[in-house]
PDB file of C-alpha atoms in Angstrom:
ATOM      1  CA  ARG A   1       2.323  -2.674  -0.787  1.00 41.00           C
ATOM      2  CA  LEU A   2       4.691  -2.729  -3.635  1.00 37.00           C
ATOM      3  CA  SER A   3       7.160   0.027  -4.179  1.00 36.00           C
ATOM      4  CA  PRO A   4       7.518   1.606  -7.621  1.00 39.00           C
ATOM      5  CA  LYS A   5       9.881  -0.259  -9.897  1.00 36.00           C
ATOM      6  CA  SER A   6      12.625   2.317  -9.249  1.00 34.00           C
ATOM      7  CA  THR A   7      13.144   0.653  -5.878  1.00 36.00           C
ATOM      8  CA  VAL A   8      15.105  -2.472  -6.781  1.00 33.00           C
ATOM      9  CA  ALA A   9      17.011  -4.686  -4.390  1.00 35.00           C
ATOM     10  CA  PRO A  10      20.783  -5.078  -4.851  1.00 30.00           C
ATOM     11  CA  GLY A  11      21.540  -7.818  -7.348  1.00 31.00           C
ATOM     12  CA  GLN A  12      18.186  -7.660  -9.110  1.00 33.00           C
ATOM     13  CA  VAL A  13      18.102  -7.626 -12.886  1.00 32.00           C
ATOM     14  CA  ALA A  14      17.373  -4.192 -14.297  1.00 33.00           C
ATOM     15  CA  ILE A  15      14.452  -3.489 -16.591  1.00 32.00           C
ATOM     16  CA  GLY A  16      15.589  -3.759 -20.192  1.00 38.00           C
ATOM     17  CA  GLN A  17      17.544  -6.954 -19.559  1.00 42.00           C
ATOM     18  CA  ARG A  18      14.442  -9.015 -18.829  1.00 46.00           C
ATOM     19  CA  SER A  19      10.840  -8.995 -19.977  1.00 51.00           C
ATOM     20  CA  PRO A  20       8.651  -6.519 -18.049  1.00 48.00           C
ATOM     21  CA  ALA A  21       6.556  -9.366 -16.648  1.00 55.00           C
ATOM     22  CA  SER A  22       9.655 -11.165 -15.317  1.00 58.00           C
ATOM     23  CA  VAL A  23      10.930  -7.994 -13.668  1.00 50.00           C
ATOM     24  CA  VAL A  24       7.550  -7.430 -12.015  1.00 58.00           C
ATOM     25  CA  LEU A  25       7.700 -10.922 -10.529  1.00 61.00           C
ATOM     26  CA  GLU A  26      11.252 -10.412  -9.281  1.00 60.00           C
ATOM     27  CA  ILE A  27      10.321  -7.177  -7.509  1.00 60.00           C
ATOM     28  CA  LEU A  28       7.161  -8.838  -6.223  1.00 63.00           C
ATOM     29  CA  ALA A  29       9.164 -11.684  -4.685  1.00 62.00           C
ATOM     30  CA  TRP A  30      11.506  -9.241  -2.967  1.00 57.00           C
ATOM     31  CA  GLN A  31       8.663  -7.072  -1.638  1.00 61.00           C
ATOM     32  CA  THR A  32       6.622  -9.960  -0.226  1.00 59.00           C
ATOM     33  CA  MET A  33       9.740 -11.300   1.483  1.00 56.00           C
ATOM     34  CA  ARG A  34      10.346  -7.879   3.096  1.00 58.00           C
ATOM     35  CA  THR A  35       6.707  -7.670   4.179  1.00 57.00           C
ATOM     36  CA  SER A  36       6.814 -11.145   5.692  1.00 53.00           C
ATOM     37  CA  ARG A  37       9.960 -10.356   7.657  1.00 54.00           C
ATOM     38  CA  ARG A  38       8.629  -7.009   8.837  1.00 54.00           C
ATOM     39  CA  ALA A  39       5.292  -8.413  10.063  1.00 50.00           C
ATOM     40  CA  CYS A  40       5.991  -9.261  13.682  1.00 52.00           C
ATOM     41  CA  SER A  41       4.218  -9.224  17.019  1.00 55.00           C
ATOM     42  CA  SER A  42       3.784  -5.430  16.848  1.00 76.00           C
ATOM     43  CA  PHE A  43       1.394  -5.741  13.883  1.00 90.00           C
ATOM     44  CA  VAL A  44      -2.183  -6.948  14.028  1.00 94.00           C
ATOM     45  CA  LEU A  45      -2.621  -9.692  11.441  1.00 94.00           C
ATOM     46  CA  ALA A  46      -5.566 -10.776   9.287  1.00 95.00           C
ATOM     47  CA  GLY A  47      -8.193 -12.447  11.452  1.00 95.00           C
ATOM     48  CA  HIS A  48      -8.057  -9.902  14.272  1.00 96.00           C
ATOM     49  CA  PRO A  49     -11.454  -8.161  14.631  1.00 97.00           C
ATOM     50  CA  VAL A  50      -9.956  -4.653  14.794  1.00 98.00           C
ATOM     51  CA  LEU A  51      -9.030  -4.993  11.100  1.00 98.00           C
ATOM     52  CA  ARG A  52     -12.706  -5.491  10.231  1.00 98.00           C
ATOM     53  CA  ARG A  53     -14.121  -2.558  12.184  1.00 98.00           C
ATOM     54  CA  VAL A  54     -14.819   0.923  10.890  1.00 98.00           C
ATOM     55  CA  ALA A  55     -12.257   2.959  12.807  1.00 98.00           C
ATOM     56  CA  THR A  56     -13.338   5.732  15.172  1.00 98.00           C
ATOM     57  CA  PRO A  57     -12.953   9.364  13.998  1.00 98.00           C
ATOM     58  CA  VAL A  58     -10.510  11.485  15.969  1.00 98.00           C
ATOM     59  CA  ARG A  59     -12.682  13.967  17.847  1.00 96.00           C
ATOM     60  CA  GLY A  60     -12.345  15.800  21.137  1.00 94.00           C
ATOM     61  CA  VAL A  61      -9.456  17.042  23.243  1.00 92.00           C
ATOM     62  CA  ALA A  62      -8.489  13.660  24.689  1.00 92.00           C
ATOM     63  CA  ALA A  63      -8.309  11.934  21.311  1.00 94.00           C
ATOM     64  CA  ARG A  64      -6.231  14.724  19.790  1.00 94.00           C
ATOM     65  CA  ALA A  65      -3.911  14.798  22.787  1.00 95.00           C
ATOM     66  CA  ASP A  66      -2.988  11.182  22.003  1.00 96.00           C
ATOM     67  CA  LEU A  67      -2.092  11.902  18.362  1.00 97.00           C
ATOM     68  CA  PRO A  68       1.642  12.638  18.927  1.00 97.00           C
ATOM     69  CA  ARG A  69       2.046   9.248  20.623  1.00 97.00           C
ATOM     70  CA  LEU A  70       0.171   7.507  17.817  1.00 97.00           C
ATOM     71  CA  ASP A  71       2.196   9.371  15.194  1.00 97.00           C
ATOM     72  CA  ALA A  72       5.432   8.208  16.827  1.00 97.00           C
ATOM     73  CA  ALA A  73       4.184   4.610  17.004  1.00 96.00           C
ATOM     74  CA  LEU A  74       3.196   4.639  13.326  1.00 96.00           C
ATOM     75  CA  ARG A  75       6.565   6.077  12.292  1.00 95.00           C
ATOM     76  CA  SER A  76       8.386   3.414  14.269  1.00 93.00           C
ATOM     77  CA  ALA A  77       6.268   0.668  12.712  1.00 93.00           C
ATOM     78  CA  LEU A  78       6.505   1.989   9.151  1.00 91.00           C
ATOM     79  CA  GLY A  79      10.169   1.123   8.721  1.00 86.00           C
ATOM     80  CA  GLU A  80      11.053   1.022   5.018  1.00 84.00           C
ATOM     81  CA  HIS A  81       7.474   0.515   3.864  1.00 87.00           C
ATOM     82  CA  TYR A  82       5.024   2.962   2.326  1.00 92.00           C
ATOM     83  CA  GLY A  83       2.010   3.036   4.620  1.00 95.00           C
ATOM     84  CA  VAL A  84       0.654   1.868   7.946  1.00 96.00           C
ATOM     85  CA  ALA A  85      -2.753   2.495   9.534  1.00 98.00           C
ATOM     86  CA  ALA A  86      -3.664   2.763  13.218  1.00 98.00           C
ATOM     87  CA  PRO A  87      -5.814  -0.423  13.184  1.00 98.00           C
ATOM     88  CA  GLN A  88      -2.710  -2.387  12.154  1.00 97.00           C
ATOM     89  CA  LEU A  89      -1.267  -1.469  15.547  1.00 97.00           C
ATOM     90  CA  GLY A  90      -4.502  -2.439  17.300  1.00 97.00           C
ATOM     91  CA  THR A  91      -5.826   1.124  17.617  1.00 97.00           C
ATOM     92  CA  SER A  92      -9.274   1.888  16.198  1.00 97.00           C
ATOM     93  CA  ALA A  93      -8.644   5.457  15.046  1.00 98.00           C
ATOM     94  CA  ARG A  94      -9.012   7.074  11.653  1.00 98.00           C
ATOM     95  CA  VAL A  95      -5.326   7.804  11.246  1.00 98.00           C
ATOM     96  CA  PHE A  96      -2.625   6.519   8.925  1.00 98.00           C
ATOM     97  CA  LEU A  97       0.909   7.352   7.860  1.00 97.00           C
ATOM     98  CA  LEU A  98       2.162   7.190   4.286  1.00 96.00           C
ATOM     99  CA  ARG A  99       4.815   8.207   1.806  1.00 93.00           C
ATOM    100  CA  ALA A 100       5.041   7.777  -1.959  1.00 85.00           C
ATOM    101  CA  TYR A 101       8.818   7.451  -2.327  1.00 81.00           C
ATOM    102  CA  ALA A 102      11.392   5.546  -0.298  1.00 75.00           C
ATOM    103  CA  ASP A 103      13.352   8.704   0.578  1.00 81.00           C
ATOM    104  CA  ASP A 104      10.296  10.832   1.436  1.00 87.00           C
ATOM    105  CA  GLU A 105       9.415  11.979   4.927  1.00 93.00           C
ATOM    106  CA  PRO A 106       6.198  10.126   5.877  1.00 96.00           C
ATOM    107  CA  TRP A 107       3.128  12.275   6.431  1.00 97.00           C
ATOM    108  CA  ILE A 108       0.155  11.647   8.682  1.00 98.00           C
ATOM    109  CA  ALA A 109      -3.475  11.713   7.583  1.00 98.00           C
ATOM    110  CA  ILE A 110      -6.094  12.208  10.324  1.00 98.00           C
ATOM    111  CA  ASN A 111      -9.791  11.644   9.581  1.00 98.00           C
ATOM    112  CA  PRO A 112      -8.981  11.139   5.887  1.00 98.00           C
ATOM    113  CA  SER A 113     -11.609  10.886   3.173  1.00 98.00           C
ATOM    114  CA  ILE A 114     -11.884  10.706  -0.603  1.00 98.00           C
ATOM    115  CA  GLN A 115     -13.970  13.507  -2.091  1.00 98.00           C
ATOM    116  CA  ARG A 116     -13.785  12.420  -5.711  1.00 98.00           C
ATOM    117  CA  ARG A 117     -12.414   9.465  -7.699  1.00 98.00           C
ATOM    118  CA  SER A 118     -11.259   9.451 -11.308  1.00 97.00           C
ATOM    119  CA  ARG A 119     -13.185   7.332 -13.772  1.00 96.00           C
ATOM    120  CA  GLU A 120      -9.924   5.817 -14.976  1.00 95.00           C
ATOM    121  CA  MET A 121      -9.145   2.582 -13.159  1.00 94.00           C
ATOM    122  CA  VAL A 122      -5.652   1.094 -12.950  1.00 91.00           C
ATOM    123  CA  ALA A 123      -4.511  -2.292 -11.664  1.00 89.00           C
ATOM    124  CA  GLY A 124      -1.348  -2.586  -9.582  1.00 85.00           C
ATOM    125  CA  TRP A 125       0.373  -5.055  -7.276  1.00 85.00           C
ATOM    126  CA  GLU A 126      -0.017  -4.608  -3.523  1.00 89.00           C
ATOM    127  CA  THR A 127       1.185  -6.270  -0.332  1.00 89.00           C
ATOM    128  CA  CYS A 128       0.229  -5.623   3.287  1.00 93.00           C
ATOM    129  CA  LEU A 129       1.930  -5.862   6.666  1.00 92.00           C
ATOM    130  CA  SER A 130      -1.238  -7.406   8.107  1.00 95.00           C
ATOM    131  CA  VAL A 131      -1.344 -10.095   5.405  1.00 93.00           C
ATOM    132  CA  PRO A 132       2.346 -11.074   5.374  1.00 90.00           C
ATOM    133  CA  GLY A 133       3.750 -13.198   2.603  1.00 87.00           C
ATOM    134  CA  TYR A 134       1.015 -12.519   0.046  1.00 90.00           C
ATOM    135  CA  ALA A 135       0.706 -10.213  -2.957  1.00 88.00           C
ATOM    136  CA  ALA A 136      -2.106  -9.536  -5.406  1.00 90.00           C
ATOM    137  CA  SER A 137      -3.229  -7.070  -8.050  1.00 87.00           C
ATOM    138  CA  VAL A 138      -5.900  -4.550  -7.070  1.00 93.00           C
ATOM    139  CA  GLU A 139      -7.764  -2.244  -9.439  1.00 94.00           C
ATOM    140  CA  ARG A 140      -8.230   1.277  -8.092  1.00 96.00           C
ATOM    141  CA  PRO A 141      -8.977   4.789  -9.401  1.00 96.00           C
ATOM    142  CA  ALA A 142      -5.869   6.304 -10.950  1.00 95.00           C
ATOM    143  CA  ALA A 143      -6.424   9.658  -9.211  1.00 97.00           C
ATOM    144  CA  VAL A 144      -8.331  10.806  -6.135  1.00 98.00           C
ATOM    145  CA  ASP A 145      -9.215  14.137  -4.560  1.00 98.00           C
ATOM    146  CA  VAL A 146      -8.636  13.702  -0.841  1.00 98.00           C
ATOM    147  CA  ARG A 147      -9.156  15.557   2.400  1.00 98.00           C
ATOM    148  CA  TYR A 148      -7.408  14.971   5.726  1.00 98.00           C
ATOM    149  CA  GLU A 149      -6.125  16.799   8.787  1.00 98.00           C
ATOM    150  CA  ARG A 150      -2.563  17.378   9.974  1.00 97.00           C
ATOM    151  CA  LEU A 151      -1.397  17.001  13.561  1.00 96.00           C
ATOM    152  CA  ASP A 152      -2.089  20.683  14.215  1.00 95.00           C
ATOM    153  CA  GLY A 153      -5.692  20.269  13.052  1.00 95.00           C
ATOM    154  CA  THR A 154      -5.206  22.028   9.722  1.00 96.00           C
ATOM    155  CA  ALA A 155      -7.431  20.627   6.975  1.00 98.00           C
ATOM    156  CA  VAL A 156      -5.723  19.717   3.697  1.00 98.00           C
ATOM    157  CA  GLU A 157      -7.318  19.074   0.305  1.00 98.00           C
ATOM    158  CA  ARG A 158      -5.190  17.600  -2.479  1.00 97.00           C
ATOM    159  CA  ARG A 159      -5.318  15.584  -5.673  1.00 97.00           C
ATOM    160  CA  LEU A 160      -3.197  12.443  -5.586  1.00 97.00           C
ATOM    161  CA  ARG A 161      -2.148  10.394  -8.594  1.00 95.00           C
ATOM    162  CA  GLY A 162      -0.252   7.223  -9.369  1.00 92.00           C
ATOM    163  CA  PHE A 163       1.417   5.294  -6.583  1.00 91.00           C
ATOM    164  CA  GLU A 164       0.623   7.899  -3.912  1.00 94.00           C
ATOM    165  CA  ALA A 165      -3.092   7.643  -4.752  1.00 96.00           C
ATOM    166  CA  ARG A 166      -2.856   3.855  -4.479  1.00 95.00           C
ATOM    167  CA  VAL A 167      -1.204   3.962  -1.056  1.00 95.00           C
ATOM    168  CA  PHE A 168      -3.783   6.464   0.226  1.00 98.00           C
ATOM    169  CA  GLN A 169      -6.657   4.248  -0.925  1.00 98.00           C
ATOM    170  CA  HIS A 170      -5.063   1.102   0.529  1.00 97.00           C
ATOM    171  CA  GLU A 171      -4.617   2.747   3.932  1.00 98.00           C
ATOM    172  CA  LEU A 172      -8.085   4.311   3.886  1.00 98.00           C
ATOM    173  CA  ASP A 173      -9.502   0.826   3.308  1.00 98.00           C
ATOM    174  CA  HIS A 174      -7.883  -0.237   6.586  1.00 98.00           C
ATOM    175  CA  LEU A 175      -9.912   2.446   8.371  1.00 98.00           C
ATOM    176  CA  ASP A 176     -13.086   1.012   6.871  1.00 98.00           C
ATOM    177  CA  GLY A 177     -12.387  -2.600   7.826  1.00 98.00           C
ATOM    178  CA  ILE A 178     -11.264  -3.630   4.337  1.00 98.00           C
ATOM    179  CA  LEU A 179      -8.141  -5.604   3.406  1.00 98.00           C
ATOM    180  CA  PHE A 180      -6.513  -5.436  -0.018  1.00 97.00           C
ATOM    181  CA  THR A 181      -7.355  -9.097  -0.566  1.00 96.00           C
ATOM    182  CA  ASP A 182     -11.060  -8.161  -0.499  1.00 98.00           C
ATOM    183  CA  LYS A 183     -10.588  -6.080  -3.662  1.00 97.00           C
ATOM    184  CA  ALA A 184      -7.852  -8.096  -5.356  1.00 94.00           C
ATOM    185  CA  ASP A 185      -8.105  -9.915  -8.654  1.00 90.00           C
ATOM    186  CA  PRO A 186      -8.470 -13.482  -7.298  1.00 91.00           C
ATOM    187  CA  ARG A 187      -6.382 -14.837 -10.187  1.00 88.00           C
ATOM    188  CA  SER A 188      -3.379 -12.834  -9.010  1.00 88.00           C
ATOM    189  CA  LEU A 189      -3.281 -13.689  -5.283  1.00 91.00           C
ATOM    190  CA  VAL A 190       0.034 -15.436  -4.707  1.00 88.00           C
ATOM    191  CA  HIS A 191       2.130 -16.584  -1.743  1.00 88.00           C
ATOM    192  CA  GLU A 192       5.789 -15.608  -1.543  1.00 80.00           C
ATOM    193  CA  SER A 193       6.930 -19.247  -1.617  1.00 81.00           C
ATOM    194  CA  TYR A 194       5.955 -19.430  -5.301  1.00 82.00           C
ATOM    195  CA  LEU A 195       7.671 -16.163  -6.170  1.00 75.00           C
ATOM    196  CA  LEU A 196      10.827 -17.341  -4.413  1.00 76.00           C
ATOM    197  CA  GLY A 197      10.699 -20.703  -6.180  1.00 79.00           C
ATOM    198  CA  ASP A 198      10.105 -22.720  -3.000  1.00 79.00           C
ATOM    199  CA  GLY A 199       6.470 -23.737  -3.515  1.00 76.00           C
ATOM    200  CA  PRO A 200       5.220 -26.799  -5.356  1.00 83.00           C
ATOM    201  CA  ASP A 201       4.838 -26.165  -9.101  1.00 87.00           C
ATOM    202  CA  SER A 202       6.447 -22.739  -8.711  1.00 85.00           C
ATOM    203  CA  GLU A 203       7.390 -22.563 -12.377  1.00 84.00           C
ATOM    204  CA  ALA A 204       3.803 -23.150 -13.493  1.00 87.00           C
ATOM    205  CA  VAL A 205       2.447 -20.611 -11.002  1.00 84.00           C
ATOM    206  CA  CYS A 206       4.911 -17.934 -12.099  1.00 82.00           C
ATOM    207  CA  ALA A 207       4.203 -18.685 -15.755  1.00 83.00           C
ATOM    208  CA  SER A 208       0.532 -17.996 -15.060  1.00 83.00           C
ATOM    209  CA  LEU A 209       1.378 -14.735 -13.290  1.00 81.00           C
ATOM    210  CA  ARG A 210       3.546 -13.645 -16.216  1.00 78.00           C
ATOM    211  CA  GLN A 211       0.483 -13.885 -18.406  1.00 77.00           C
ATOM    212  CA  LEU A 212      -1.356 -11.569 -16.019  1.00 73.00           C
ATOM    213  CA  ALA A 213       1.511  -9.131 -15.461  1.00 64.00           C
ATOM    214  CA  PRO A 214       1.280  -7.261 -18.793  1.00 58.00           C
ATOM    215  CA  GLU A 215      -2.262  -6.217 -17.841  1.00 55.00           C
ATOM    216  CA  TYR A 216      -0.836  -4.354 -14.851  1.00 52.00           C
ATOM    217  CA  GLU A 217       2.408  -3.118 -16.354  1.00 46.00           C
ATOM    218  CA  GLU A 218       1.205   0.340 -17.416  1.00 45.00           C
ATOM    219  CA  GLU A 219       0.499   1.492 -13.855  1.00 42.00           C
ATOM    220  CA  TYR A 220       3.750  -0.040 -12.635  1.00 40.00           C
ATOM    221  CA  GLU A 221       5.732   1.897 -15.215  1.00 42.00           C
ATOM    222  CA  GLU A 222       3.991   5.223 -14.557  1.00 43.00           C
ATOM    223  CA  SER A 223       4.112   5.034 -10.775  1.00 41.00           C
ATOM    224  CA  ALA A 224       7.894   5.233 -10.587  1.00 38.00           C
ATOM    225  CA  GLY A 225       8.013   9.010 -10.689  1.00 37.00           C
ATOM    226  CA  GLU A 226       4.484  10.303 -10.729  1.00 37.00           C
ATOM    227  CA  GLY A 227       2.415  12.184  -8.210  1.00 34.00           C
ATOM    228  CA  PRO A 228       3.086  14.975  -5.718  1.00 31.00           C
ATOM    229  CA  ARG A 229       5.274  14.272  -2.740  1.00 33.00           C
ATOM    230  CA  GLY A 230       3.787  14.244   0.738  1.00 34.00           C
ATOM    231  CA  PRO A 231       3.712  17.481   2.757  1.00 38.00           C
TER     232      PRO A 231
END
């Protein structure tokens, strides 16, 4: 999914020099390109049945004994991205790894759940390693009260906000057989070729997206530094 706007590729135009909508599209193009390159044979892609199953809870001695191996595999697969779930590696287990900031240490969530959702809904751009090359805007609760377990079995309850709440919800969807495209605003779904200027009628497509972008700009602005860091 998209990083907060503070993560900008070398050579990109800084906010303040361009309209907010144009900057969003520039970051979007960079992020979808990274996602497309990262998605390789190690990731299960859209169409594979494991991505549409409700993942199996981690219960019992044998399942927990395998968690260190799964944790290592998820960390290796995560790379420079913000979240990856076990089903994306072909494993039907209710486990995912996430971080809210590029320089954060990723943290694992085992048997995660959402206990409460805020009434406030916020739209934001997302991408996915299992749907490479595409981006779309998804509306989600701005804050969530969550529960999950650590590797040692300790239960954790926290309130997440902003970008961290979005990543948690995106990854939890993977455990329930849901892809971000299922919840996306259909008007916003776009292939990277248009964002990079390579698709037919790219200028018209991007002009249409610029009209949508202001609707999503508030969350994009706030997510850059909001929310508690992972444990």
